[in-house]
Short mmCIF file of C-alpha atoms in Angstrom, two decimals:
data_model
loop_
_atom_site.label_atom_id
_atom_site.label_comp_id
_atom_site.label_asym_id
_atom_site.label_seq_id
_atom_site.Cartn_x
_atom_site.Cartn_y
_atom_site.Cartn_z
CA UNK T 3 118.63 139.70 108.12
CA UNK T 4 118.36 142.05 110.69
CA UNK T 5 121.27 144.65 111.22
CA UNK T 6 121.82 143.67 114.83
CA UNK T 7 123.20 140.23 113.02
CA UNK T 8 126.17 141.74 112.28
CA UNK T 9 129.33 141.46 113.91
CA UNK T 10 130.97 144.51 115.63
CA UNK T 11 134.76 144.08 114.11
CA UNK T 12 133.46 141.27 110.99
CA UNK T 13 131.22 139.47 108.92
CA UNK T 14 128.26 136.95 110.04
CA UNK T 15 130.18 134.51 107.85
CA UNK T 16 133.60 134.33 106.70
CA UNK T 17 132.95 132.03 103.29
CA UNK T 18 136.45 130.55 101.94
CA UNK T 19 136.97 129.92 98.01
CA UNK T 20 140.03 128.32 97.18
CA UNK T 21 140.57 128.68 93.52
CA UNK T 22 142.65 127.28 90.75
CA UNK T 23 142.41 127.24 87.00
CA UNK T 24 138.44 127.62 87.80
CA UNK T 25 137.64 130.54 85.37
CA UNK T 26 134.95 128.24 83.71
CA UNK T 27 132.94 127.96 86.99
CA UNK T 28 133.91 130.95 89.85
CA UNK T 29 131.16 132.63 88.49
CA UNK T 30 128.51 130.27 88.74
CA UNK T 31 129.84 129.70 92.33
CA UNK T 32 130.14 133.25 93.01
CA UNK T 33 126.42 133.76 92.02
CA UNK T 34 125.53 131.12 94.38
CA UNK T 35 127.13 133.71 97.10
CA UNK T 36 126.01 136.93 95.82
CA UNK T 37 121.88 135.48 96.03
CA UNK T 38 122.38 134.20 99.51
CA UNK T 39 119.57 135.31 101.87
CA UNK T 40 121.30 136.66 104.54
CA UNK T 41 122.30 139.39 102.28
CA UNK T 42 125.87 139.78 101.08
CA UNK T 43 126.32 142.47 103.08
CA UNK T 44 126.84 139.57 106.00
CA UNK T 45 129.48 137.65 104.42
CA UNK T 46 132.93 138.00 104.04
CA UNK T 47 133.88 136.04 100.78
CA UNK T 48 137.59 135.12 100.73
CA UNK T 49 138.76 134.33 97.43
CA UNK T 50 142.32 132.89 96.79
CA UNK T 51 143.51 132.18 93.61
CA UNK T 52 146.13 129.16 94.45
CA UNK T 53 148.90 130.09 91.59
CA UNK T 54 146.58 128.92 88.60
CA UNK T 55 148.18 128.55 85.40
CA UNK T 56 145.71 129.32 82.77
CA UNK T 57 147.08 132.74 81.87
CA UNK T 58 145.84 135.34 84.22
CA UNK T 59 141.80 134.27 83.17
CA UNK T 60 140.67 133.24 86.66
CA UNK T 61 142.61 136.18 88.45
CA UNK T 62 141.19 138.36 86.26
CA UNK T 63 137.75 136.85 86.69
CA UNK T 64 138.35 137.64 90.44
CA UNK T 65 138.63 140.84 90.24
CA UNK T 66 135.54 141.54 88.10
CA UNK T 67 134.03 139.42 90.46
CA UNK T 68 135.15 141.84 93.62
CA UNK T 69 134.03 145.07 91.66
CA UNK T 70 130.55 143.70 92.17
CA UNK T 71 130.63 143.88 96.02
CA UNK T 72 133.77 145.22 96.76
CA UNK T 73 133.11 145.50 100.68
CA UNK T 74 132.36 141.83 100.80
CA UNK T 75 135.31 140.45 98.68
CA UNK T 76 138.94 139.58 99.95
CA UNK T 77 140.84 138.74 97.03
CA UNK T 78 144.48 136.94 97.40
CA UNK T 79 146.86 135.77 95.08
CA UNK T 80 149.35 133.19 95.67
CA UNK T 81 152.59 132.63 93.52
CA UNK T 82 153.11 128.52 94.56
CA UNK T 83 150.29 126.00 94.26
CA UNK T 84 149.69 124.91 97.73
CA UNK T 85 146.40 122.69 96.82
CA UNK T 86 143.26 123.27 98.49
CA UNK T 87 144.46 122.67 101.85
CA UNK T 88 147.55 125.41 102.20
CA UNK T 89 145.25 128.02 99.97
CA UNK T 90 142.46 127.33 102.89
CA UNK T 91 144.24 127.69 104.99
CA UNK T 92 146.36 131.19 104.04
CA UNK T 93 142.07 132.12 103.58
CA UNK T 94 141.80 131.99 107.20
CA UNK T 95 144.26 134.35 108.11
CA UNK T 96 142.27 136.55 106.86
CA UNK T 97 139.04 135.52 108.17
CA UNK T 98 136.98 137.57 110.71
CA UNK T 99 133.89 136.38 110.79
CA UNK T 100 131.86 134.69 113.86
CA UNK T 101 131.46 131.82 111.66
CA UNK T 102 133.54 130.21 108.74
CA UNK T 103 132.68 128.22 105.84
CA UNK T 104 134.34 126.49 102.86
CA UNK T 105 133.00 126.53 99.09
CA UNK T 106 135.21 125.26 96.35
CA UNK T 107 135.49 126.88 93.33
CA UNK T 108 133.13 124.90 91.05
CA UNK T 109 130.44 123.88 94.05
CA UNK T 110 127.51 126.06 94.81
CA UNK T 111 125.24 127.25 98.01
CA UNK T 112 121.65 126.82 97.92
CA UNK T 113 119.98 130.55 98.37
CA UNK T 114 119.09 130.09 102.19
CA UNK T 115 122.16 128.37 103.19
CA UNK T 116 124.08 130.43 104.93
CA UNK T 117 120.98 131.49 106.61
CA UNK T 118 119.68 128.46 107.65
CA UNK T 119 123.19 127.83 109.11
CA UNK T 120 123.78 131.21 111.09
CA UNK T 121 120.34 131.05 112.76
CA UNK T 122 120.66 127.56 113.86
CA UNK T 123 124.26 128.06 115.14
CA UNK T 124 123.53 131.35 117.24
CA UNK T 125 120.27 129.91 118.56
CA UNK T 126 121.90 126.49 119.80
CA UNK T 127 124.98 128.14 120.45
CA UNK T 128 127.06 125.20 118.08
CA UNK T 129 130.42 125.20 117.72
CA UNK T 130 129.96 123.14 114.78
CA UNK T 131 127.13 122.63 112.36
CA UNK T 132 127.34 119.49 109.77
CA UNK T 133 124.71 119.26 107.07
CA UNK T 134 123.70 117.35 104.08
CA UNK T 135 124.83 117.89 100.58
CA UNK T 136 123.96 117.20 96.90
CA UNK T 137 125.93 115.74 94.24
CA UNK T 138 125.89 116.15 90.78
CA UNK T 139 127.95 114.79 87.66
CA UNK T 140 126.73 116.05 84.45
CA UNK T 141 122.92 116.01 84.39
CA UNK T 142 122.67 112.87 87.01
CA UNK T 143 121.99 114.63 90.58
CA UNK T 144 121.26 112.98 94.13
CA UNK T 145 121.03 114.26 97.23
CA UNK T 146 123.47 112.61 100.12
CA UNK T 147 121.30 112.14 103.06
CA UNK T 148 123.63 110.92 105.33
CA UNK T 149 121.90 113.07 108.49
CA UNK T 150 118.54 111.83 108.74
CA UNK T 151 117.53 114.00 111.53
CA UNK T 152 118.38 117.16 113.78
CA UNK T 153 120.64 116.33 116.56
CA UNK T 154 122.69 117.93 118.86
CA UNK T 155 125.59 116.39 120.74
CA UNK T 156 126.48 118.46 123.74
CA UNK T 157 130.34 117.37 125.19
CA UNK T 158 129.87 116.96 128.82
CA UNK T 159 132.57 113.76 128.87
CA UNK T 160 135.25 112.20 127.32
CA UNK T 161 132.68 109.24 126.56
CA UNK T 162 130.63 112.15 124.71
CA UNK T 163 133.50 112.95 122.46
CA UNK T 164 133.78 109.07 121.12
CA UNK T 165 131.24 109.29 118.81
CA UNK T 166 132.67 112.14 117.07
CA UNK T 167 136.41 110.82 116.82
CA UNK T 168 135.26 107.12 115.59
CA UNK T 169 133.31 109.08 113.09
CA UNK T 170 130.23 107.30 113.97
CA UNK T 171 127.94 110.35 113.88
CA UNK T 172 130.02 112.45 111.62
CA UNK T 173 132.57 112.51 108.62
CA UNK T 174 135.70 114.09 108.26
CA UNK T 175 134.80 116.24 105.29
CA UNK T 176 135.02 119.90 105.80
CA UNK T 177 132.50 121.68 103.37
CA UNK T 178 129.90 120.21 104.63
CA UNK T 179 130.23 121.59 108.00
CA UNK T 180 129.64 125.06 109.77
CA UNK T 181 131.97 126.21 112.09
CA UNK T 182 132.89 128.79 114.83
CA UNK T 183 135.77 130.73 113.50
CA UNK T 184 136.54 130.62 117.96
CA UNK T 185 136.44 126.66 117.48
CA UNK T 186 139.18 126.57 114.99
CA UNK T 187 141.51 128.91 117.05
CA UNK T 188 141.05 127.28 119.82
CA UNK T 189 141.85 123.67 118.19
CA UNK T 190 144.82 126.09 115.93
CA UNK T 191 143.21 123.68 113.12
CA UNK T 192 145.08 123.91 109.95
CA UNK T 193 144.66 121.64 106.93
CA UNK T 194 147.38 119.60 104.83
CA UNK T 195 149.28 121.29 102.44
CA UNK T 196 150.53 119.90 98.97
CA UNK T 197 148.40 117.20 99.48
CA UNK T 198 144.79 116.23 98.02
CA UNK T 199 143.25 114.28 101.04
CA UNK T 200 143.63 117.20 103.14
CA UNK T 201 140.38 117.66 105.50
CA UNK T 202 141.24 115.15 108.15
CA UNK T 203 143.95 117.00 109.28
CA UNK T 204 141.49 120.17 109.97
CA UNK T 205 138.10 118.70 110.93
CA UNK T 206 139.45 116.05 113.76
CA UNK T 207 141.42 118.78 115.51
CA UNK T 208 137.54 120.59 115.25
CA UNK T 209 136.01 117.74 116.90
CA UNK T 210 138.63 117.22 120.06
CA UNK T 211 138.01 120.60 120.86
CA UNK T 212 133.75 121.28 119.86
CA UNK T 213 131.57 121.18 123.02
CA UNK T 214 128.61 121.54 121.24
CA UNK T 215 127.98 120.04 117.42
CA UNK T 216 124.73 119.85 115.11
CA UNK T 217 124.03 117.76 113.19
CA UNK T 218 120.95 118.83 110.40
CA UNK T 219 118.91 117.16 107.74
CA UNK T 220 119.06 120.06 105.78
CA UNK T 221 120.59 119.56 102.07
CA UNK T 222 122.45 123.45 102.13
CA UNK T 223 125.43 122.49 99.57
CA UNK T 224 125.61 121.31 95.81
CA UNK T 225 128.82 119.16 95.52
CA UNK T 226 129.08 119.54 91.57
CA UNK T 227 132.02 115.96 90.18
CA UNK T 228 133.65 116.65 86.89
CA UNK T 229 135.51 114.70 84.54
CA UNK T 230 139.27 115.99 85.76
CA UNK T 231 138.43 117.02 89.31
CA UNK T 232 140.77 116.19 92.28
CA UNK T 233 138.08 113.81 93.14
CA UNK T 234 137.81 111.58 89.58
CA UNK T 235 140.88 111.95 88.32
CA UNK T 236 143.52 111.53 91.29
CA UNK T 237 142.41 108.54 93.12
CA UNK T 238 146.31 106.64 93.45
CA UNK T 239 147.30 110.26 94.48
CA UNK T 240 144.97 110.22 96.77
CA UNK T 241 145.84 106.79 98.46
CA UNK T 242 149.42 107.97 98.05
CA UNK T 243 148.42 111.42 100.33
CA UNK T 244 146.37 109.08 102.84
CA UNK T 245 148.57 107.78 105.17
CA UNK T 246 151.09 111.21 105.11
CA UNK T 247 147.91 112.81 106.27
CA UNK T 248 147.15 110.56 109.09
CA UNK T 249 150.47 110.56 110.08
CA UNK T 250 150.36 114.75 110.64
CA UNK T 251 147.20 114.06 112.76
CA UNK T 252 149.22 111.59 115.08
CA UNK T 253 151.91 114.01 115.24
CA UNK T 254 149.18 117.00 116.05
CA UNK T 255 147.66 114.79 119.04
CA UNK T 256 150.88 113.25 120.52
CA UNK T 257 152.13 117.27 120.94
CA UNK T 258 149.12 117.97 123.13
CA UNK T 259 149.90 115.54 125.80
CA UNK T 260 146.09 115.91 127.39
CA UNK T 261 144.12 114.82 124.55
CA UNK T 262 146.96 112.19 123.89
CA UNK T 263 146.22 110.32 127.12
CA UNK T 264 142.62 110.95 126.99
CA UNK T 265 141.63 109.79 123.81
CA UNK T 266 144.79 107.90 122.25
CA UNK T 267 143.03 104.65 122.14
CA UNK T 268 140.49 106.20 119.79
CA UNK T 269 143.22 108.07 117.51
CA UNK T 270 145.45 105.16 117.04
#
């Protein structure tokens, strides 16, 4: 990547790891960083360890990790358990990069990822870049090809935002998405906290306020399920968190009285 890539006051890419009791796979996931081929000199890799409880071992495996490229590493230590969503989102207080990312703890990048993603964003000038993604649990692995080709949806009307808010083009995931760290302060996007199903609340605040989003075939992220993830073993907590969520998001459009009247027959 060439020098002139870099950002004057930050990182190409602010990457956020939120991180809990993950000592068994932060370095896997951390590797997956470190061979990107951008160069980790681009990123800005924001680590926060969300209160885990397994004796100091993934801290400690944080900071080995940061001696490694110290200039690249933000390392943050919280002393409640906030979940994914409130450690995320204390991550991008800290962020300075052009672009931000999200990689949990046991997932990985593919080497050109990050690549692949800045170069398409700062040549179409996205605000927000959704890709495909891979899945894996135990030695079974598929790739999720829910984009089937490139396209680009440029906001010109309030009929162009539909699509994006009735989730017909897009989901409502948010590590499977690219986005411009000026998009998210813009939409002052913030994700649940204490809760599990915690992305809604972050991405549709993205898409009310994204006047230009991608949407790529490319398979950029390995989604790795295991046996006592969030995802497998939490499914009535889940349901439970589902309507709280939803319920934030009202409150988040029905304070912003111009998207309310714009788009409220969509939200509700």
């Amino acid at each position: 990547m060439a020098k002139e890539t870099q950002q004057i006051n930050g990182k190409c890419i602010s990457v956020i790891i939120p991180c809990h009791n993950c000592a068994a796979s932060l370095e896997r996931t951390w590797q997956s960083l470190r061979g990107q081929t951008i160069g980790i000199d681009e990123l800005e890799c924001i680590f926060v360890d969300d209160a885990s409880a397994d004796g100091g071992e993934t801290w400690e495996l944080m900071n080995r990790i940061e001696q490694q490229a110290p200039d690249s590493i933000i390392l943050i230590h919280l002393n409640v358990n906030l979940r994914q969503g409130g450690a995320r989102n204390v991550g991008l207080t800290y962020a300075t990069g052009r672009y931000v990312m999200f990689l949990d703890a046991d997932d990985e990048l593919f080497p050109h990822s990050c690549e692949v993603l800045y170069d398409k964003a700062c040549r179409d000038g996205a605000d927000l870049i959704q890709f495909n993604h891979r899945r894996t649990l135990g030695e079974e692995s598929r790739d999720n090809l829910q984009i089937t080709h490139e396209e680009t949806i440029v906001i010109k009307s309030d009929a162009d935002r539909i699509p994006l808010l009735n989730a017909s083009k897009v989901d409502y995931g948010c590590w499977n998405k690219f986005y411009s760290r000026q998009l998210i302060l813009n939409a002052e996007a913030k994700f649940a906290e204490h809760a599990v199903y915690e992305e809604p609340l972050f991405t549709y605040p993205c898409f009310l306020y994204a006047d230009r989003v991608t949407l790529i075939p490319d398979v950029l992220y390995q989604y790795n399920l295991h046996v006592g993830s969030a995802v497998t073993s939490e499914i009535g907590r889940r349901l439970l968190d589902h309507p709280r969520v939803q319920l934030e998001l009202l409150e988040y459009c029905a304070q912003r009285p111009e998207l309310w009247i714009k788009y409220r027959a969509v939200i509700c």
